[in-house]
mmCIF file of C-alpha atoms in Angstrom:
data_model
loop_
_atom_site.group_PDB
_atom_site.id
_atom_site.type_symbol
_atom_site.label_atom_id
_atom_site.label_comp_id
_atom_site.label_asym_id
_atom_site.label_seq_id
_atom_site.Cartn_x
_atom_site.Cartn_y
_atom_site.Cartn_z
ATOM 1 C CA UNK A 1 1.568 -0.119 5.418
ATOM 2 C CA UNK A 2 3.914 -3.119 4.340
ATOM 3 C CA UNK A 3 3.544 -5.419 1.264
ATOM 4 C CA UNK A 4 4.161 -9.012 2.540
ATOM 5 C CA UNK A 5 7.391 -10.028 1.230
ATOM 6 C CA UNK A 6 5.451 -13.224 -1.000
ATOM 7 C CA UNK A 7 5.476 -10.041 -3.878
ATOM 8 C CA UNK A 8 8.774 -10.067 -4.419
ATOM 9 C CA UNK A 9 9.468 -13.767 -4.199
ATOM 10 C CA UNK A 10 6.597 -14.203 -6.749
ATOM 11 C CA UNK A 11 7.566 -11.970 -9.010
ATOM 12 C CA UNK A 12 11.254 -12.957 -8.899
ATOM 13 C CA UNK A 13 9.986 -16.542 -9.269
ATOM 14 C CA UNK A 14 8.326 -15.342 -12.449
ATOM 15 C CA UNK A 15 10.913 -13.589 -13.899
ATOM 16 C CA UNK A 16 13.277 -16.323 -13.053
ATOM 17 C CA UNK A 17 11.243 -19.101 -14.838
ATOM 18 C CA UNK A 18 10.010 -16.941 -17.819
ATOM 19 C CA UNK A 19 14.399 -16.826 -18.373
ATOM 20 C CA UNK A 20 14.708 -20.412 -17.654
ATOM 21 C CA UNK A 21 11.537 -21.165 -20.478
ATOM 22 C CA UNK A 22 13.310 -23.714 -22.534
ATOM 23 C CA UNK A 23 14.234 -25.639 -19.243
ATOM 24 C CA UNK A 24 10.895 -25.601 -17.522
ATOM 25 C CA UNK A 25 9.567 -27.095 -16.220
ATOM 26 C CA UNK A 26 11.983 -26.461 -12.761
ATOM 27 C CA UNK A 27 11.767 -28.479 -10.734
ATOM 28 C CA UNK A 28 11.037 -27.557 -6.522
ATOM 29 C CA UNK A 29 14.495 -28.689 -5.314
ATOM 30 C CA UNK A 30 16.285 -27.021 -8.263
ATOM 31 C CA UNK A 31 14.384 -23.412 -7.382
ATOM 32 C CA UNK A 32 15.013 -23.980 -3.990
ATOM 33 C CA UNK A 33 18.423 -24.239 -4.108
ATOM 34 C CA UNK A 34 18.441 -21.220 -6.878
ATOM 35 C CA UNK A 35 17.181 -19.015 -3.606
ATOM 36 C CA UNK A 36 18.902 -20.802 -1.208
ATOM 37 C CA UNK A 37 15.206 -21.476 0.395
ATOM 38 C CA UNK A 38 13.371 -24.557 2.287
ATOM 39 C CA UNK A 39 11.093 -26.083 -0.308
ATOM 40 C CA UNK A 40 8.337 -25.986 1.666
ATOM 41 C CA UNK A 41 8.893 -22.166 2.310
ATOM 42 C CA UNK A 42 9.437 -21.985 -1.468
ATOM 43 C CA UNK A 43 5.933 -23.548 -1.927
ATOM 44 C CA UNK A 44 3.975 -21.537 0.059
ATOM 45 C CA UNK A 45 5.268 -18.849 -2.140
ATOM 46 C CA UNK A 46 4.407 -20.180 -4.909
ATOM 47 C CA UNK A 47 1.212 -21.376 -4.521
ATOM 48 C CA UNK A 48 -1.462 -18.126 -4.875
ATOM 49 C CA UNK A 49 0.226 -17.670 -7.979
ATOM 50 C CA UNK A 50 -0.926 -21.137 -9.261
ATOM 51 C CA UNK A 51 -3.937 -20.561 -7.986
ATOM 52 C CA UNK A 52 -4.152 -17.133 -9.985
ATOM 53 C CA UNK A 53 -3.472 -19.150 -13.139
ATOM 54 C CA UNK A 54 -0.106 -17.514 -13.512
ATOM 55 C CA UNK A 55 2.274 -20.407 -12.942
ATOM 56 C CA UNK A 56 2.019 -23.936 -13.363
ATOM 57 C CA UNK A 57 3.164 -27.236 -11.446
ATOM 58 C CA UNK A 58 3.626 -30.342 -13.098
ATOM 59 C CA UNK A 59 3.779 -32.989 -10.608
ATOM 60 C CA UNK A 60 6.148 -36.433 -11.406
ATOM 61 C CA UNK A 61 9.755 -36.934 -11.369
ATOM 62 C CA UNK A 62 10.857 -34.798 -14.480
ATOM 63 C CA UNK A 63 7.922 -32.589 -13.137
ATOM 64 C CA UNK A 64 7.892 -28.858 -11.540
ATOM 65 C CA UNK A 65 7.174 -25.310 -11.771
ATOM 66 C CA UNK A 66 7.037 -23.386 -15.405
ATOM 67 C CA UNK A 67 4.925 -20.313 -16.151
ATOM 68 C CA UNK A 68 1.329 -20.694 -17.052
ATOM 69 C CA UNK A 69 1.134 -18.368 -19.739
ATOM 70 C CA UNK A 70 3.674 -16.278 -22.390
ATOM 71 C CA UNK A 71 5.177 -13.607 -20.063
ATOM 72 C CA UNK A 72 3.873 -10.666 -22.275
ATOM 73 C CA UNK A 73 0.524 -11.739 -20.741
ATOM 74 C CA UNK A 74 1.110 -11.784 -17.024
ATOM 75 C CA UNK A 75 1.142 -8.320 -15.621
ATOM 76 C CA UNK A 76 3.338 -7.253 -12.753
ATOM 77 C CA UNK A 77 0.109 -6.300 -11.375
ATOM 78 C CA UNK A 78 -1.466 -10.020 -11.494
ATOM 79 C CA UNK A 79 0.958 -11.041 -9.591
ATOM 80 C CA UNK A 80 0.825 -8.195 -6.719
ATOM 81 C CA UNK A 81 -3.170 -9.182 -6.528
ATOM 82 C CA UNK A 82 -2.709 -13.015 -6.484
ATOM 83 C CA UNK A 83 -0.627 -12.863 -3.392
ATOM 84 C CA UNK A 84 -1.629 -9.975 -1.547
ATOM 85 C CA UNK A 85 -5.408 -10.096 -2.593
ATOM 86 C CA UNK A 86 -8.116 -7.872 -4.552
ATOM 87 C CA UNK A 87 -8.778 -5.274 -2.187
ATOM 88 C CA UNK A 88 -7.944 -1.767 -2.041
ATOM 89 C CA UNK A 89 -5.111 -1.167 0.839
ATOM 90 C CA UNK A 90 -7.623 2.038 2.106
ATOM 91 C CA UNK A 91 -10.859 0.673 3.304
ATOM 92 C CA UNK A 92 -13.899 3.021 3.949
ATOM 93 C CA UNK A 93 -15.371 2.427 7.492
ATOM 94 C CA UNK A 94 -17.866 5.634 6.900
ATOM 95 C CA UNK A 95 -16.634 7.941 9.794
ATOM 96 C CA UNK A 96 -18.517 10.821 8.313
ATOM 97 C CA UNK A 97 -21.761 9.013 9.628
ATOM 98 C CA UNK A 98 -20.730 8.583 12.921
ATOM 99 C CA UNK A 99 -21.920 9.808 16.339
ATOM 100 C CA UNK A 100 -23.146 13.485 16.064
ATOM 101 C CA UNK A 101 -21.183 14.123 13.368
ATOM 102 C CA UNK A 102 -22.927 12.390 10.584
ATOM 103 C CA UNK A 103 -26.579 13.780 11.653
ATOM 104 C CA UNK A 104 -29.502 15.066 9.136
ATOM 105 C CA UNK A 105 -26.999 14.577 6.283
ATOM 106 C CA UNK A 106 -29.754 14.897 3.975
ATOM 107 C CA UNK A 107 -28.728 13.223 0.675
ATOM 108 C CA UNK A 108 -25.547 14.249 1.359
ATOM 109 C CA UNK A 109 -24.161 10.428 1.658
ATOM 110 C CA UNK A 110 -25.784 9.180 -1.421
ATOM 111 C CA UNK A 111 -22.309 10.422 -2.904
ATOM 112 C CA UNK A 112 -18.759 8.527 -2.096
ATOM 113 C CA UNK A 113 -16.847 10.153 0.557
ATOM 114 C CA UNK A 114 -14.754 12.618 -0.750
ATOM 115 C CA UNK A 115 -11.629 11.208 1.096
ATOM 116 C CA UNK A 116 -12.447 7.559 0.424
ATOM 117 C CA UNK A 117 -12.578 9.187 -3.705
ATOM 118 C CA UNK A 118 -8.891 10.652 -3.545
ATOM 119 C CA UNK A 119 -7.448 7.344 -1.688
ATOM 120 C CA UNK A 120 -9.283 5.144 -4.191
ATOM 121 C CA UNK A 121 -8.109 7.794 -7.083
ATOM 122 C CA UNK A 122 -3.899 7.320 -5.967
ATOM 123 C CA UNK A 123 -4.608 3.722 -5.511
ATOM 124 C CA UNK A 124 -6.010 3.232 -9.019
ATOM 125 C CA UNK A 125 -2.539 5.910 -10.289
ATOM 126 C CA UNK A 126 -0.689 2.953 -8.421
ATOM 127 C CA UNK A 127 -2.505 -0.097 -10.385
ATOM 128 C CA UNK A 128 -2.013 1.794 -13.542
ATOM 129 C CA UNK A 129 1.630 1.450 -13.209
ATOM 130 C CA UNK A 130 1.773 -2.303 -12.017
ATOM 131 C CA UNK A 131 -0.931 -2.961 -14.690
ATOM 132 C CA UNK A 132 1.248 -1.537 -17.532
ATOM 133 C CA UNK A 133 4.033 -3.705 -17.126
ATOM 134 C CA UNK A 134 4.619 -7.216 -17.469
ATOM 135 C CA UNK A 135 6.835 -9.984 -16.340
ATOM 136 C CA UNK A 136 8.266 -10.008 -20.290
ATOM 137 C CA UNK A 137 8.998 -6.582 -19.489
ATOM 138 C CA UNK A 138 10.971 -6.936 -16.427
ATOM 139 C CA UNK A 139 12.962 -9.647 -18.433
ATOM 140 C CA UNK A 140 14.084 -7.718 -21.396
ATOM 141 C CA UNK A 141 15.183 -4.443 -18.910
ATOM 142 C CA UNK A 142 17.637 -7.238 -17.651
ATOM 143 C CA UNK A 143 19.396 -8.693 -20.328
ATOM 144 C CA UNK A 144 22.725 -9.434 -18.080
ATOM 145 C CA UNK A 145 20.002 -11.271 -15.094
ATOM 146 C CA UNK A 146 18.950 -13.422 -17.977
ATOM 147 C CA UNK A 147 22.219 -14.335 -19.369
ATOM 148 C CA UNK A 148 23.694 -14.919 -15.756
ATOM 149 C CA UNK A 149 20.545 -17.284 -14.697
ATOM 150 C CA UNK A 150 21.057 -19.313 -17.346
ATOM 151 C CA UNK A 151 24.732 -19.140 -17.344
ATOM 152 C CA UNK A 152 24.337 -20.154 -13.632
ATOM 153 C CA UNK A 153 21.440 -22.817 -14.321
ATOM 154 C CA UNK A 154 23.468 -24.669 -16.628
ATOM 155 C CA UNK A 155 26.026 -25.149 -13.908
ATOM 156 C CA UNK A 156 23.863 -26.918 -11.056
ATOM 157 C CA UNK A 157 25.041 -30.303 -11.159
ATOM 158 C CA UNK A 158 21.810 -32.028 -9.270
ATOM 159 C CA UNK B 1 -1.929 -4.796 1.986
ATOM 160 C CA UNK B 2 -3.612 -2.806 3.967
ATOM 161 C CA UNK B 3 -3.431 0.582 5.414
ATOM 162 C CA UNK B 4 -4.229 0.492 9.346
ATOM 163 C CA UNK B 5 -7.582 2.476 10.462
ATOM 164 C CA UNK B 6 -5.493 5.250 11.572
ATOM 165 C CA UNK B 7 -5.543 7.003 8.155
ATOM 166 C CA UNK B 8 -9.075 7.152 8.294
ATOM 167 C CA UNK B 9 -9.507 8.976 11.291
ATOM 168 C CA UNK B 10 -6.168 10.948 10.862
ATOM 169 C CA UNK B 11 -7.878 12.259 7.713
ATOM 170 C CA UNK B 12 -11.683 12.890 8.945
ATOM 171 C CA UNK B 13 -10.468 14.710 12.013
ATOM 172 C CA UNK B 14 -8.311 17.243 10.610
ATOM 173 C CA UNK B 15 -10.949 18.059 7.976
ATOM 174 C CA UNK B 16 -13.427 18.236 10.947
ATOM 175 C CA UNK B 17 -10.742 20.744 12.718
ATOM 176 C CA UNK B 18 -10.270 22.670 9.336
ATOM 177 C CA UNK B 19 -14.457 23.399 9.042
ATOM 178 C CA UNK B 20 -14.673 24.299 12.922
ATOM 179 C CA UNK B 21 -11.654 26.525 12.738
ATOM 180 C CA UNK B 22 -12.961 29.765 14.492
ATOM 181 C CA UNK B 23 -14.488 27.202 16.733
ATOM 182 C CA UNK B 24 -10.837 25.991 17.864
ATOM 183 C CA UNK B 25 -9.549 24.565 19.781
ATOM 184 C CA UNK B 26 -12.105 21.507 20.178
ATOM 185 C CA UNK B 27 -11.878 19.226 23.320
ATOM 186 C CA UNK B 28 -10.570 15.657 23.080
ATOM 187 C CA UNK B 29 -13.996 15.303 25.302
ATOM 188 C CA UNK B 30 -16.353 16.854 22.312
ATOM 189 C CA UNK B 31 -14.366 15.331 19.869
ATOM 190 C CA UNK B 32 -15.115 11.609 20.759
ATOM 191 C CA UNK B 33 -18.451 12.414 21.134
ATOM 192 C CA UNK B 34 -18.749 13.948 17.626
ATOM 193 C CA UNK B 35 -16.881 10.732 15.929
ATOM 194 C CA UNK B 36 -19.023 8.374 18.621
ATOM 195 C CA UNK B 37 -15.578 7.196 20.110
ATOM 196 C CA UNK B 38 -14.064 6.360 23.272
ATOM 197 C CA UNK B 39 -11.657 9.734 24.058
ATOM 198 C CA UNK B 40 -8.452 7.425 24.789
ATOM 199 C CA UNK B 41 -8.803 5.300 21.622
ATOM 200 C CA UNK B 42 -8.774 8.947 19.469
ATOM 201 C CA UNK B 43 -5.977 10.464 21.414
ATOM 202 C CA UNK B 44 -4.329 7.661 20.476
ATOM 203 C CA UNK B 45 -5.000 8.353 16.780
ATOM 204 C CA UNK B 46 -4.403 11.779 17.055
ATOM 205 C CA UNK B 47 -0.949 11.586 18.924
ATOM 206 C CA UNK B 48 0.870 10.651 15.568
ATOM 207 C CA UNK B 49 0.143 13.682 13.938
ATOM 208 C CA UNK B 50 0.757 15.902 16.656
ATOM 209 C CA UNK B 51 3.767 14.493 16.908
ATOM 210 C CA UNK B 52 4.111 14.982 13.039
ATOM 211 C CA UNK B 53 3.360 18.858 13.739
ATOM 212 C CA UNK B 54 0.220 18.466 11.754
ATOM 213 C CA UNK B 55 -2.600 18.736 14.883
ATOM 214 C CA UNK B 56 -1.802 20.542 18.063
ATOM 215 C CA UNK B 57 -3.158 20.541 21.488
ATOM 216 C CA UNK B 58 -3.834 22.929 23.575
ATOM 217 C CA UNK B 59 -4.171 21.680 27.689
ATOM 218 C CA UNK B 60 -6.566 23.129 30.254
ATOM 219 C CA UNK B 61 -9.938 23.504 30.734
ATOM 220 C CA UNK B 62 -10.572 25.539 27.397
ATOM 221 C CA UNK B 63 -7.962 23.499 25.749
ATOM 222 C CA UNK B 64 -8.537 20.777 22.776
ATOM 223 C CA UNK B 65 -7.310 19.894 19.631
ATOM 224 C CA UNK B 66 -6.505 22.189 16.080
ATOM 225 C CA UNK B 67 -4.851 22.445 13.008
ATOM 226 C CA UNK B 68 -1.312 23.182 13.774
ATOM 227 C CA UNK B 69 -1.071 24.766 10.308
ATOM 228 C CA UNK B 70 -3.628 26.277 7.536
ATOM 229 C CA UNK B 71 -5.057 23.484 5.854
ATOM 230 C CA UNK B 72 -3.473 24.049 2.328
ATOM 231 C CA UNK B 73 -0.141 23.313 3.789
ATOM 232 C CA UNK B 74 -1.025 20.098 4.955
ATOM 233 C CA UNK B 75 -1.009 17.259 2.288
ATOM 234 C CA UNK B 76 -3.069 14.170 2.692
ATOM 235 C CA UNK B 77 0.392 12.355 2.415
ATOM 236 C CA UNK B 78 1.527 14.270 5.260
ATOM 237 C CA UNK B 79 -1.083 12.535 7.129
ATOM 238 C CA UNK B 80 -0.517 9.124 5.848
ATOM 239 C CA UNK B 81 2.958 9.258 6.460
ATOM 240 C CA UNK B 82 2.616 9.891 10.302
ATOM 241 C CA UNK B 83 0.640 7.254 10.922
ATOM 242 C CA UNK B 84 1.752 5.145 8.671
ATOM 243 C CA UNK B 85 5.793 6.077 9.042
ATOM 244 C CA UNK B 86 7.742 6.907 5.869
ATOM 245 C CA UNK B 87 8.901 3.784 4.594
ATOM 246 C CA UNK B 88 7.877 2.323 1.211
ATOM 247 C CA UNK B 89 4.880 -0.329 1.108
ATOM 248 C CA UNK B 90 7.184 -2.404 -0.660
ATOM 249 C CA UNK B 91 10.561 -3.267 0.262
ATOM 250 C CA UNK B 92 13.565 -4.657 -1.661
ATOM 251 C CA UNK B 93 15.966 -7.363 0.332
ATOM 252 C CA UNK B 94 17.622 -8.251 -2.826
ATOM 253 C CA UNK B 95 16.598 -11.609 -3.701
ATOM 254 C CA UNK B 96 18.503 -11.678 -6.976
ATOM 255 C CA UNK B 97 22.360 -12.103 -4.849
ATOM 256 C CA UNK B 98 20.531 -15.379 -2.927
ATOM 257 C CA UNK B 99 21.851 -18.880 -3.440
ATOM 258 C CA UNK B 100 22.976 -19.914 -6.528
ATOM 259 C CA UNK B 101 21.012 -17.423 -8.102
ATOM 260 C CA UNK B 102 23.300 -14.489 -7.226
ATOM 261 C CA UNK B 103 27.011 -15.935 -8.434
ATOM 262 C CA UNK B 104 29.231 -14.331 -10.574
ATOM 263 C CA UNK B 105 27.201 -10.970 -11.645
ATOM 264 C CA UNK B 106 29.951 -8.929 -11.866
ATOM 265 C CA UNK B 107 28.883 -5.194 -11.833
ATOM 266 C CA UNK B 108 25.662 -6.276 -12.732
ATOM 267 C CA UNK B 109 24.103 -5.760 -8.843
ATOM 268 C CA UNK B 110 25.874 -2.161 -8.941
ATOM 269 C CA UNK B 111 22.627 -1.211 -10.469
ATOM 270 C CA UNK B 112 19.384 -1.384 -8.285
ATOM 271 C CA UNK B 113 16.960 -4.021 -9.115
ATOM 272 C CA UNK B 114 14.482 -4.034 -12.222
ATOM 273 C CA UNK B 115 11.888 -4.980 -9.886
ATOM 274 C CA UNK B 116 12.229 -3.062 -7.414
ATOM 275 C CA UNK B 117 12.588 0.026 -9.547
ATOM 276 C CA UNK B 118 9.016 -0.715 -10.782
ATOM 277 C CA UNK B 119 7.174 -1.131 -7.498
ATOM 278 C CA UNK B 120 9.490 2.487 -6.397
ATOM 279 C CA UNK B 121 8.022 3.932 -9.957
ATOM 280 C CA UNK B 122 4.391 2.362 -8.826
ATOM 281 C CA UNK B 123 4.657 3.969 -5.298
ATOM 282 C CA UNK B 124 5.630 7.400 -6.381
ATOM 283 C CA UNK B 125 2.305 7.749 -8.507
ATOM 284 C CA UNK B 126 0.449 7.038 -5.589
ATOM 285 C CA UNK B 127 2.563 9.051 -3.463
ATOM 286 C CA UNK B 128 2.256 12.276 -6.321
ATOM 287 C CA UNK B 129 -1.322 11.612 -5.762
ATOM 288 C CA UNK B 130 -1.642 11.877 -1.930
ATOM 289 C CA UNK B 131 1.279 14.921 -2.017
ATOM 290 C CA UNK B 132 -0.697 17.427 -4.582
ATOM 291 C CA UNK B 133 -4.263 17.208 -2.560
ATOM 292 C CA UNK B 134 -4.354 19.155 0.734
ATOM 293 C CA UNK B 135 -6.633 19.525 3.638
ATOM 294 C CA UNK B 136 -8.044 22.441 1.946
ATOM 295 C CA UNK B 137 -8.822 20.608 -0.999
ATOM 296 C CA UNK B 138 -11.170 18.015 0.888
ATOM 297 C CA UNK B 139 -12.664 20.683 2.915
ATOM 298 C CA UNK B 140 -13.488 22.768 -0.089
ATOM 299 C CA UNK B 141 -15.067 19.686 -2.091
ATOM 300 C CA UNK B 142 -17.624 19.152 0.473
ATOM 301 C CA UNK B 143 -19.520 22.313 1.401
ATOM 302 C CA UNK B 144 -22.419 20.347 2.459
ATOM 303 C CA UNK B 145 -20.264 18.552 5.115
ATOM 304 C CA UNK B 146 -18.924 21.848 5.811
ATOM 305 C CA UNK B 147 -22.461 23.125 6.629
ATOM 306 C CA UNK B 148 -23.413 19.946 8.537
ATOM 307 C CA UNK B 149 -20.711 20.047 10.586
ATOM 308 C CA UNK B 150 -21.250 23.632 11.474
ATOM 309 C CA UNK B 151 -24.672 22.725 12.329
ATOM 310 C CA UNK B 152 -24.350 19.862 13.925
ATOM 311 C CA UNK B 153 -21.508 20.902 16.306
ATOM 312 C CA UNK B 154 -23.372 24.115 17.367
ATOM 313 C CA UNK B 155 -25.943 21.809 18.533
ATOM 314 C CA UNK B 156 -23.914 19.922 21.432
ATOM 315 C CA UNK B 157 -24.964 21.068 24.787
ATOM 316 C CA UNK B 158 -22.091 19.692 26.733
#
C-alpha cells in the first residue's frame, strides 16, 4: 500500500505558501524553481488541491498560487483526501458470502463484517490523527523552515 | 490509496482455517471451492503468508492448508504486512533540501521532517490498531460465522 507521492508535494506546497503569506500570491515559475520542478509537473500537483478549495490560483502577470483559506483551517487531513481521494484504502468485496462459504447465513449479514469493522476502525484511528492537525500547525513546529524560506525567497532574483 | 485485494482474502482465510481447526489441514482444492475461486488465483494469495510463517501447507493427498500458529499469536497486522510488505504507506524523499528551497539550513535538516513525522505519528495509530487485534479476536466476535462455517463445510461431498 503506497500513498502517491502528490501528498507530500501538496502538503509541502501548503506549508510553503502559508510561510510565504505576505508574498502570495507565488507565482508558477517562482514555486517551480523553489522545488527545482517542471511547471507543468508542479501543476498537476497542485491542482486537486484547488479543486478541494484549499489553494488558490490567480491567473495574470502579477498572478499565482496563495492559500485559499487561513492555515488554522486546512487540515493535514484535507489535503491527504483532495489528492488521494475519499475512500477508505480497505475496500469490502464481501468474501464471507461467497461460494459455499457464505450459505444459509440467516441474518447473519445484516451486520458489517467483522473484519471490514476493525480495518474501517484503524483507518478512522489514522484520520483522527491527520484530522487533528493543520497546515498552521506544521508551520509553527518549524520555526527555522519558515525563517529559511523566507530568508531564501527574498533572495530569488527573477 | 488503496490496499490490494490480497488483505481481504489473507484475512478471511486464516479466520476460515482458525474455525475448521480440528478439521486441518484443508485442501487448496476445497478451499477454492468454499471462497468460489479458481485454486491458482488463492495459492497465489496464500503464498505470502506462508512465506510470512503465518499459514502452512502440508503436500500430498491428505495435505492442505492451516494455521501455522494458534490464532492469538497472529495479529491482523501480521497479515497485512505480508502481503502488503513492511514499508510505510507514506514515504518521505525529502522535498524540503530541493532547489532553492533547501539552501543554507544549517543543522536544521539534522532533524527529520515535520511532515513526515506526522504522517509516521498517523501510521502508527493505524498500525497499534491492526497489531493489538488477533486472529482469535475475529474468530471469537463471530460465533455465528463460526457455526456456519462448521456447517457449511461438513456439507461438501467432494
Amino acid at each position: 500500500m503506497r500513498m502517491g507521492e502528490g501528498v507530500e508535494w501538496g502538503l509541502h506546497c501548503c506549508v510553503t505558501l502559508g510561510w510565504l503569506d505576505d508574498q502570495a500570491p507565488v507565482s508558477i515559475r517562482r514555486l517551480a524553481a523553489w522545488f527545482d520542478l517542471p511547471q507543468e509537473y508542479l501543476k498537476k500537483r497542485l491542482q486537486p488541491l484547488a479543486r478541494a478549495g484549499i489553494l488558490t490560483s490567480t491567473p495574470g502577470v502579477r498572478g499565482g498560487w496563495s492559500l485559499a483559506r487561513p492555515p488554522d483551517r486546512i487540515t493535514v487531513m484535507d489535503v491527504v483526501t483532495a489528492v488521494e481521494g475519499p475512500l477508505e484504502a480497505f475496500r469490502c468485496t464481501e468474501i464471507r458470502k461467497r461460494g459455499a462459504s457464505g450459505r444459509d447465513a440467516g441474518a447473519e449479514f445484516d451486520r458489517p463484517c467483522g473484519i471490514s469493522s476493525l480495518m474501517r476502525q484503524a483507518e478512522l484511528a489514522w484520520r483522527r490523527e491527520l484530522a487533528g492537525r493543520t497546515i498552521a500547525d506544521l508551520m509553527e513546529q518549524a520555526p527555522a523552515g519558515a525563517a529559511r524560506t523566507r530568508r531564501n525567497y527574498g533572495r530569488m532574483t527573477d
